[in-house]
Tab-separated table of C-alpha atoms in Angstrom:
chain	number	residue	atom	x	y	z
A	1	MET	CA	12.358	-1.966	3.056
A	2	LEU	CA	10.826	-3.927	0.205
A	3	LEU	CA	11.392	-7.624	-0.176
A	4	ASN	CA	14.802	-8.464	-1.600
A	5	ARG	CA	15.105	-10.723	-4.655
A	6	ARG	CA	16.228	-13.794	-2.733
A	7	SER	CA	13.322	-13.537	-0.286
A	8	THR	CA	10.879	-12.892	-3.125
A	9	LEU	CA	12.066	-15.986	-4.985
A	10	ALA	CA	11.861	-18.125	-1.873
A	11	PHE	CA	8.336	-16.894	-1.185
A	12	ALA	CA	7.259	-17.587	-4.762
A	13	LEU	CA	8.761	-21.086	-4.752
A	14	ALA	CA	7.020	-21.826	-1.482
A	15	GLY	CA	3.772	-20.825	-3.147
A	16	LEU	CA	4.346	-23.322	-5.968
A	17	ALA	CA	4.704	-26.155	-3.499
A	18	ALA	CA	1.818	-25.172	-1.259
A	19	PRO	CA	-1.487	-25.324	-3.226
A	20	SER	CA	-2.308	-29.015	-2.783
A	21	LEU	CA	-1.400	-28.856	0.907
A	22	VAL	CA	-3.546	-25.769	1.438
A	23	ARG	CA	-6.535	-27.345	-0.315
A	24	ALA	CA	-6.145	-30.485	1.743
A	25	GLN	CA	-5.984	-28.540	4.996
A	26	GLY	CA	-8.985	-26.401	4.025
A	27	ALA	CA	-11.054	-29.422	3.056
A	28	ALA	CA	-10.353	-31.148	6.369
A	29	GLY	CA	-11.129	-28.129	8.566
A	30	TRP	CA	-13.460	-25.139	8.681
A	31	ARG	CA	-15.294	-24.128	5.497
A	32	PRO	CA	-17.497	-21.055	4.944
A	33	SER	CA	-21.213	-21.760	4.615
A	34	ARG	CA	-22.029	-18.651	2.575
A	35	PRO	CA	-20.232	-15.807	0.729
A	36	ILE	CA	-17.608	-13.919	2.734
A	37	ARG	CA	-17.625	-10.124	3.028
A	38	LEU	CA	-14.224	-8.459	2.686
A	39	VAL	CA	-14.773	-4.918	3.936
A	40	VAL	CA	-12.649	-2.183	2.359
A	41	PRO	CA	-13.056	0.899	4.599
A	42	PHE	CA	-12.387	3.309	1.728
A	43	ALA	CA	-14.043	4.305	-1.541
A	44	PRO	CA	-13.384	2.205	-4.667
A	45	GLY	CA	-10.162	2.795	-6.574
A	46	GLY	CA	-7.736	3.081	-3.668
A	47	SER	CA	-4.961	0.698	-2.717
A	48	ASN	CA	-7.021	-1.479	-0.360
A	49	ASP	CA	-9.768	-1.812	-2.954
A	50	ILE	CA	-7.291	-2.783	-5.681
A	51	VAL	CA	-5.336	-5.245	-3.542
A	52	GLY	CA	-8.507	-6.720	-2.067
A	53	ARG	CA	-10.024	-7.369	-5.486
A	54	ILE	CA	-6.831	-8.970	-6.809
A	55	ILE	CA	-6.732	-11.588	-4.056
A	56	ALA	CA	-10.455	-12.040	-3.302
A	57	GLU	CA	-11.299	-14.153	-6.338
A	58	PRO	CA	-8.536	-16.788	-5.941
A	59	ALA	CA	-9.073	-16.947	-2.169
A	60	GLY	CA	-12.785	-17.514	-2.728
A	61	GLN	CA	-12.081	-20.294	-5.207
A	62	ILE	CA	-9.873	-22.033	-2.644
A	63	LEU	CA	-12.510	-21.688	0.087
A	64	GLY	CA	-15.407	-22.731	-2.123
A	65	GLN	CA	-17.415	-19.535	-1.537
A	66	PRO	CA	-17.165	-16.141	-3.267
A	67	ILE	CA	-15.513	-13.277	-1.414
A	68	VAL	CA	-17.465	-10.077	-1.986
A	69	ILE	CA	-15.798	-6.669	-1.655
A	70	GLU	CA	-17.847	-4.207	0.405
A	71	ASN	CA	-16.674	-0.578	0.357
A	72	ARG	CA	-17.617	1.173	3.623
A	73	ALA	CA	-15.796	4.485	3.520
A	74	GLY	CA	-15.681	7.241	6.100
A	75	ALA	CA	-13.708	8.730	8.982
A	76	GLY	CA	-10.360	7.606	7.618
A	77	SER	CA	-11.377	3.903	7.670
A	78	VAL	CA	-12.925	3.992	11.172
A	79	ILE	CA	-16.514	3.388	9.985
A	80	GLY	CA	-15.729	0.235	8.031
A	81	SER	CA	-13.300	-1.093	10.621
A	82	GLU	CA	-15.805	-0.603	13.439
A	83	ALA	CA	-18.430	-2.470	11.417
A	84	VAL	CA	-16.091	-5.457	11.156
A	85	ALA	CA	-15.135	-5.290	14.840
A	86	ARG	CA	-18.857	-5.467	15.735
A	87	ALA	CA	-19.747	-8.158	13.162
A	88	PRO	CA	-20.458	-11.783	14.137
A	89	ALA	CA	-17.185	-13.612	14.753
A	90	ASP	CA	-18.036	-16.510	12.461
A	91	GLY	CA	-15.414	-16.152	9.726
A	92	HIS	CA	-17.758	-14.585	7.169
A	93	THR	CA	-16.744	-10.935	7.676
A	94	LEU	CA	-13.166	-9.754	7.129
A	95	LEU	CA	-11.322	-6.438	6.869
A	96	ILE	CA	-8.433	-5.300	4.681
A	97	ASN	CA	-7.097	-1.950	5.866
A	98	SER	CA	-3.623	-0.521	5.347
A	99	ALA	CA	-4.565	2.318	7.747
A	100	HIS	CA	-5.328	-0.117	10.563
A	101	ALA	CA	-2.098	0.728	12.405
A	102	THR	CA	-1.950	4.430	11.516
A	103	VAL	CA	-5.445	5.491	12.612
A	104	PRO	CA	-4.860	4.885	16.361
A	105	ALA	CA	-1.794	7.121	16.185
A	106	ILE	CA	-3.741	10.094	14.888
A	107	VAL	CA	-7.412	9.694	15.914
A	108	ALA	CA	-7.998	10.628	19.553
A	109	ARG	CA	-11.222	8.730	20.312
A	110	MET	CA	-11.364	5.319	18.692
A	111	PRO	CA	-14.596	3.263	18.906
A	112	TYR	CA	-12.565	0.037	18.807
A	113	ASN	CA	-9.070	-1.209	19.640
A	114	ALA	CA	-7.081	-1.949	16.490
A	115	VAL	CA	-5.176	-4.755	18.218
A	116	THR	CA	-7.398	-6.385	20.836
A	117	ASP	CA	-10.684	-6.291	18.875
A	118	PHE	CA	-9.360	-8.266	15.893
A	119	GLU	CA	-7.797	-11.584	14.897
A	120	GLY	CA	-5.032	-11.737	12.282
A	121	VAL	CA	-5.690	-13.680	9.067
A	122	ALA	CA	-2.877	-12.723	6.656
A	123	VAL	CA	-0.825	-9.826	5.276
A	124	ALA	CA	-1.377	-9.155	1.571
A	125	GLY	CA	1.944	-7.361	1.153
A	126	PHE	CA	3.959	-4.199	1.633
A	127	SER	CA	4.306	-1.099	-0.537
A	128	PRO	CA	5.906	2.345	-0.202
A	129	HIS	CA	4.004	5.559	-0.697
A	130	SER	CA	5.187	8.037	-3.315
A	131	LEU	CA	5.476	11.820	-3.523
A	132	VAL	CA	3.570	13.013	-6.583
A	133	VAL	CA	2.378	16.236	-8.172
A	134	ASN	CA	-0.203	17.080	-10.785
A	135	ALA	CA	1.545	17.058	-14.166
A	136	ARG	CA	0.924	20.810	-14.552
A	137	VAL	CA	2.795	21.703	-11.353
A	138	GLU	CA	6.153	23.234	-12.206
A	139	ALA	CA	8.205	21.163	-9.750
A	140	ARG	CA	10.084	18.320	-11.424
A	141	THR	CA	12.036	17.168	-8.368
A	142	ALA	CA	11.256	16.810	-4.680
A	143	GLN	CA	13.612	19.672	-3.880
A	144	GLU	CA	11.848	21.934	-6.379
A	145	LEU	CA	8.506	21.067	-4.768
A	146	VAL	CA	9.863	21.918	-1.319
A	147	ALA	CA	11.111	25.269	-2.638
A	148	LEU	CA	7.737	25.963	-4.287
A	149	LEU	CA	5.819	25.187	-1.091
A	150	ARG	CA	8.132	27.288	1.061
A	151	ALA	CA	7.711	30.234	-1.285
A	152	ASN	CA	3.905	29.885	-1.216
A	153	PRO	CA	2.860	28.741	2.285
A	154	GLY	CA	-0.726	27.475	2.411
A	155	ARG	CA	-1.370	28.074	-1.287
A	156	TYR	CA	-1.283	24.466	-2.480
A	157	ASN	CA	-3.671	21.622	-1.635
A	158	PHE	CA	-2.467	18.253	-0.367
A	159	ALA	CA	-4.706	15.268	-1.218
A	160	SER	CA	-5.238	13.036	1.831
A	161	ALA	CA	-7.058	9.687	1.707
A	162	GLY	CA	-8.838	10.554	4.963
A	163	ILE	CA	-7.991	11.373	8.568
A	164	GLY	CA	-5.678	8.731	9.972
A	165	SER	CA	-4.879	7.171	6.610
A	166	GLY	CA	-1.329	6.333	5.644
A	167	VAL	CA	-1.507	9.118	3.059
A	168	HIS	CA	-2.434	11.589	5.805
A	169	LEU	CA	0.409	10.381	8.017
A	170	ALA	CA	2.979	10.467	5.210
A	171	GLY	CA	1.867	13.981	4.284
A	172	LEU	CA	2.229	15.213	7.855
A	173	VAL	CA	5.718	13.734	8.085
A	174	PHE	CA	6.712	15.307	4.745
A	175	MET	CA	5.419	18.761	5.687
A	176	ASN	CA	6.923	18.635	9.164
A	177	ARG	CA	10.342	17.350	8.096
A	178	MET	CA	10.575	19.719	5.134
A	179	ASN	CA	9.135	22.685	7.085
A	180	VAL	CA	6.444	23.495	4.516
A	181	GLN	CA	2.774	24.433	4.806
A	182	ALA	CA	-0.145	23.346	2.628
A	183	GLU	CA	-3.904	22.920	2.882
A	184	MET	CA	-4.665	19.336	3.973
A	185	VAL	CA	-7.797	18.194	2.098
A	186	HIS	CA	-9.276	14.879	3.274
A	187	TYR	CA	-11.032	12.687	0.701
A	188	ARG	CA	-12.962	9.445	1.271
A	189	GLY	CA	-10.119	7.167	0.254
A	190	GLY	CA	-7.093	6.905	-1.982
A	191	GLY	CA	-9.114	6.709	-5.203
A	192	PRO	CA	-10.920	10.052	-4.721
A	193	GLY	CA	-7.666	11.611	-3.512
A	194	VAL	CA	-5.828	10.571	-6.666
A	195	ALA	CA	-8.767	11.765	-8.789
A	196	ALA	CA	-8.388	15.196	-7.150
A	197	LEU	CA	-4.682	15.178	-7.979
A	198	VAL	CA	-5.343	14.298	-11.614
A	199	SER	CA	-8.008	17.012	-11.973
A	200	GLY	CA	-5.791	19.634	-10.335
A	201	GLU	CA	-8.159	20.187	-7.405
A	202	ALA	CA	-5.163	19.134	-5.289
A	203	GLN	CA	-1.645	19.816	-6.471
A	204	PHE	CA	0.461	17.277	-4.573
A	205	GLY	CA	0.183	14.260	-2.323
A	206	THR	CA	1.782	11.107	-0.989
A	207	PRO	CA	-0.574	8.437	-2.346
A	208	THR	CA	-0.022	4.731	-2.188
A	209	MET	CA	1.605	3.244	-5.245
A	210	ALA	CA	-1.440	1.038	-5.785
A	211	SER	CA	-3.808	3.985	-6.186
A	212	SER	CA	-1.465	6.158	-8.274
A	213	ILE	CA	0.836	3.918	-10.314
A	214	GLY	CA	-1.444	3.904	-13.366
A	215	GLN	CA	-1.709	7.705	-13.425
A	216	VAL	CA	2.059	8.048	-12.990
A	217	ARG	CA	2.760	5.649	-15.849
A	218	GLY	CA	0.143	7.414	-17.972
A	219	GLY	CA	1.616	10.867	-17.355
A	220	ALA	CA	-1.307	12.462	-15.490
A	221	LEU	CA	0.805	12.562	-12.320
A	222	ARG	CA	4.534	13.079	-11.895
A	223	ALA	CA	6.274	10.975	-9.250
A	224	LEU	CA	9.098	12.879	-7.571
A	225	ALA	CA	10.144	10.190	-5.086
A	226	VAL	CA	9.273	6.775	-3.735
A	227	LEU	CA	9.079	7.104	0.051
A	228	SER	CA	11.409	4.205	0.819
A	229	GLU	CA	15.127	3.700	1.379
A	230	GLU	CA	15.502	2.073	-2.040
A	231	ARG	CA	13.880	2.448	-5.446
A	232	SER	CA	10.810	0.361	-6.185
A	233	PRO	CA	10.925	-2.232	-8.987
A	234	ALA	CA	7.426	-1.066	-9.944
A	235	LEU	CA	8.728	2.482	-10.709
A	236	PRO	CA	12.443	1.943	-11.336
A	237	ASP	CA	13.042	5.413	-12.808
A	238	VAL	CA	11.735	7.245	-9.731
A	239	PRO	CA	14.356	8.076	-7.059
A	240	SER	CA	14.092	6.853	-3.491
A	241	ALA	CA	13.507	9.411	-0.737
A	242	PRO	CA	17.244	9.679	0.136
A	243	GLN	CA	18.148	10.011	-3.553
A	244	ALA	CA	15.524	12.740	-3.942
A	245	GLY	CA	16.947	14.751	-1.039
A	246	ILE	CA	14.183	13.996	1.484
A	247	PRO	CA	15.842	11.197	3.502
A	248	GLY	CA	13.641	11.536	6.576
A	249	VAL	CA	10.396	11.074	4.654
A	250	ILE	CA	9.984	7.296	4.628
A	251	HIS	CA	6.566	5.669	4.706
A	252	GLU	CA	5.574	2.131	3.777
A	253	GLU	CA	2.114	0.640	4.056
A	254	PHE	CA	1.143	-2.937	4.699
A	255	PHE	CA	-2.187	-4.649	4.115
A	256	PRO	CA	-3.358	-6.716	7.099
A	257	ILE	CA	-6.415	-8.893	6.640
A	258	THR	CA	-8.239	-9.300	9.945
A	259	ALA	CA	-11.406	-10.790	11.429
A	260	PRO	CA	-13.522	-9.877	14.470
A	261	LYS	CA	-12.142	-10.902	17.852
A	262	GLY	CA	-13.388	-14.331	18.849
A	263	THR	CA	-13.457	-15.807	15.344
A	264	PRO	CA	-12.779	-19.544	15.882
A	265	PRO	CA	-9.125	-20.602	15.488
A	266	GLU	CA	-10.069	-23.198	12.870
A	267	ALA	CA	-11.735	-20.475	10.779
A	268	ILE	CA	-8.703	-18.198	11.115
A	269	ALA	CA	-6.425	-21.078	10.068
A	270	ALA	CA	-8.499	-21.941	6.988
A	271	LEU	CA	-8.928	-18.307	5.948
A	272	GLY	CA	-5.243	-17.595	6.483
A	273	ALA	CA	-4.155	-20.591	4.415
A	274	ALA	CA	-6.488	-19.619	1.564
A	275	PHE	CA	-5.417	-15.983	1.521
A	276	ARG	CA	-1.716	-16.834	1.690
A	277	GLN	CA	-2.096	-19.108	-1.322
A	278	ALA	CA	-4.086	-16.427	-3.165
A	279	ILE	CA	-1.389	-13.853	-2.388
A	280	GLN	CA	1.326	-16.184	-3.679
A	281	GLN	CA	-0.624	-16.863	-6.869
A	282	SER	CA	-1.210	-13.130	-7.381
A	283	ALA	CA	2.311	-11.888	-6.558
A	284	ALA	CA	3.079	-10.727	-10.111
A	285	ARG	CA	-0.258	-8.882	-10.453
A	286	LEU	CA	0.130	-7.273	-7.026
A	287	ASN	CA	3.527	-5.882	-8.018
A	288	GLU	CA	2.526	-4.799	-11.527
A	289	MET	CA	-0.826	-3.214	-10.651
A	290	ALA	CA	-0.181	-2.009	-7.112
A	291	GLY	CA	3.565	-1.974	-6.412
A	292	VAL	CA	2.870	-4.433	-3.589
A	293	ALA	CA	5.365	-7.139	-2.593
A	294	PRO	CA	4.405	-10.081	-0.366
A	295	ARG	CA	6.663	-11.196	2.471
A	296	ALA	CA	6.925	-14.433	4.364
A	297	GLY	CA	6.683	-14.498	8.154
A	298	TYR	CA	2.998	-13.728	8.721
A	299	GLU	CA	1.525	-17.206	8.817
A	300	THR	CA	-0.262	-17.019	12.178
A	301	ASN	CA	-2.791	-14.853	13.968
A	302	ALA	CA	-0.123	-13.815	16.473
A	303	GLN	CA	2.362	-12.794	13.762
A	304	VAL	CA	-0.188	-10.662	11.909
A	305	MET	CA	-1.375	-8.903	15.053
A	306	ALA	CA	2.206	-8.367	16.260
A	307	LEU	CA	2.838	-6.478	13.004
A	308	VAL	CA	-0.245	-4.323	13.647
A	309	ARG	CA	0.820	-3.671	17.243
A	310	GLU	CA	4.340	-2.688	16.158
A	311	GLY	CA	2.856	-0.425	13.499
A	312	VAL	CA	0.674	1.413	16.016
A	313	GLU	CA	3.685	1.923	18.288
A	314	ASN	CA	5.999	3.035	15.464
A	315	TYR	CA	3.538	5.460	13.874
A	316	THR	CA	2.655	6.948	17.255
A	317	ARG	CA	6.324	7.516	18.003
A	318	ILE	CA	6.983	9.074	14.574
A	319	LEU	CA	4.048	11.466	14.839
A	320	ARG	CA	4.765	12.545	18.391
A	321	ALA	CA	8.405	13.188	17.468
A	322	ALA	CA	7.121	15.325	14.603
A	323	GLY	CA	4.952	17.289	17.027
A	324	VAL	CA	1.658	15.857	15.755
A	325	GLN	CA	-0.994	15.105	18.383
A	326	PRO	CA	-4.193	13.030	17.958
A	327	GLU	CA	-7.153	14.933	16.541
């Protein structure tokens, strides 16, 4: 469930009080000695790329070194994530990956452990996925789309952001729960997947709000539902999944920022403080541009990695209950 108004206000007020304290803590502790790489394991234009770029600049200003986005797409985020897991644990290589907890639930042979090979830095926020169609598709409601897919099994293409991505998982849950069939087409990230939806190469999908909100607002895509229990403030006119008649199709992504296992605690503390301040400063932009809402409660390495661990367990349980086995 997205952050309620009271929690959002409290988080924002905390951010107003924190900057001087964060700068003081950062100045007294670890500082980066060169630019920091923030690896986005997807192609440009997707949700991780958008969120990462929003927060990288202010975080870099706080730390005194630029944070450079590096897109390393492939294998549903596995290639970029493995590169970070194998990078020197010196605080100068980080990962932002909303698929970090979904990939282990759907990829059979992982070259790294999503929990034990990483340290938690921060969580950039939470955002629901949405059910969308190309504007030329006849369906104007989720129920009409279900009827169209049932009448034409395998005829329509579903745009996935890659094997193991949150988009892939949400699509599998939708098709399984609604008992429909479609061709699952895997792209190299959310940006290329949304581009395929806009062009008509794919007819429907469950993209992140960050990668699709501009196209929905512009009319190139039609949003039929937000895959959450409640409507999203970013798309207030779009019904929630229960309101749209697909109550079992709920999927929310979160954006953990992690570092290689063994990164010194003082580096994790300084990086975490800087990113939390950057997230607080960017809360309005994150919501407007990406439909992402920050939440308090992820201030330590242990809290961030507990969220990842719970995500792996939850997604594995959901997929197995839906009859989906690792590929």
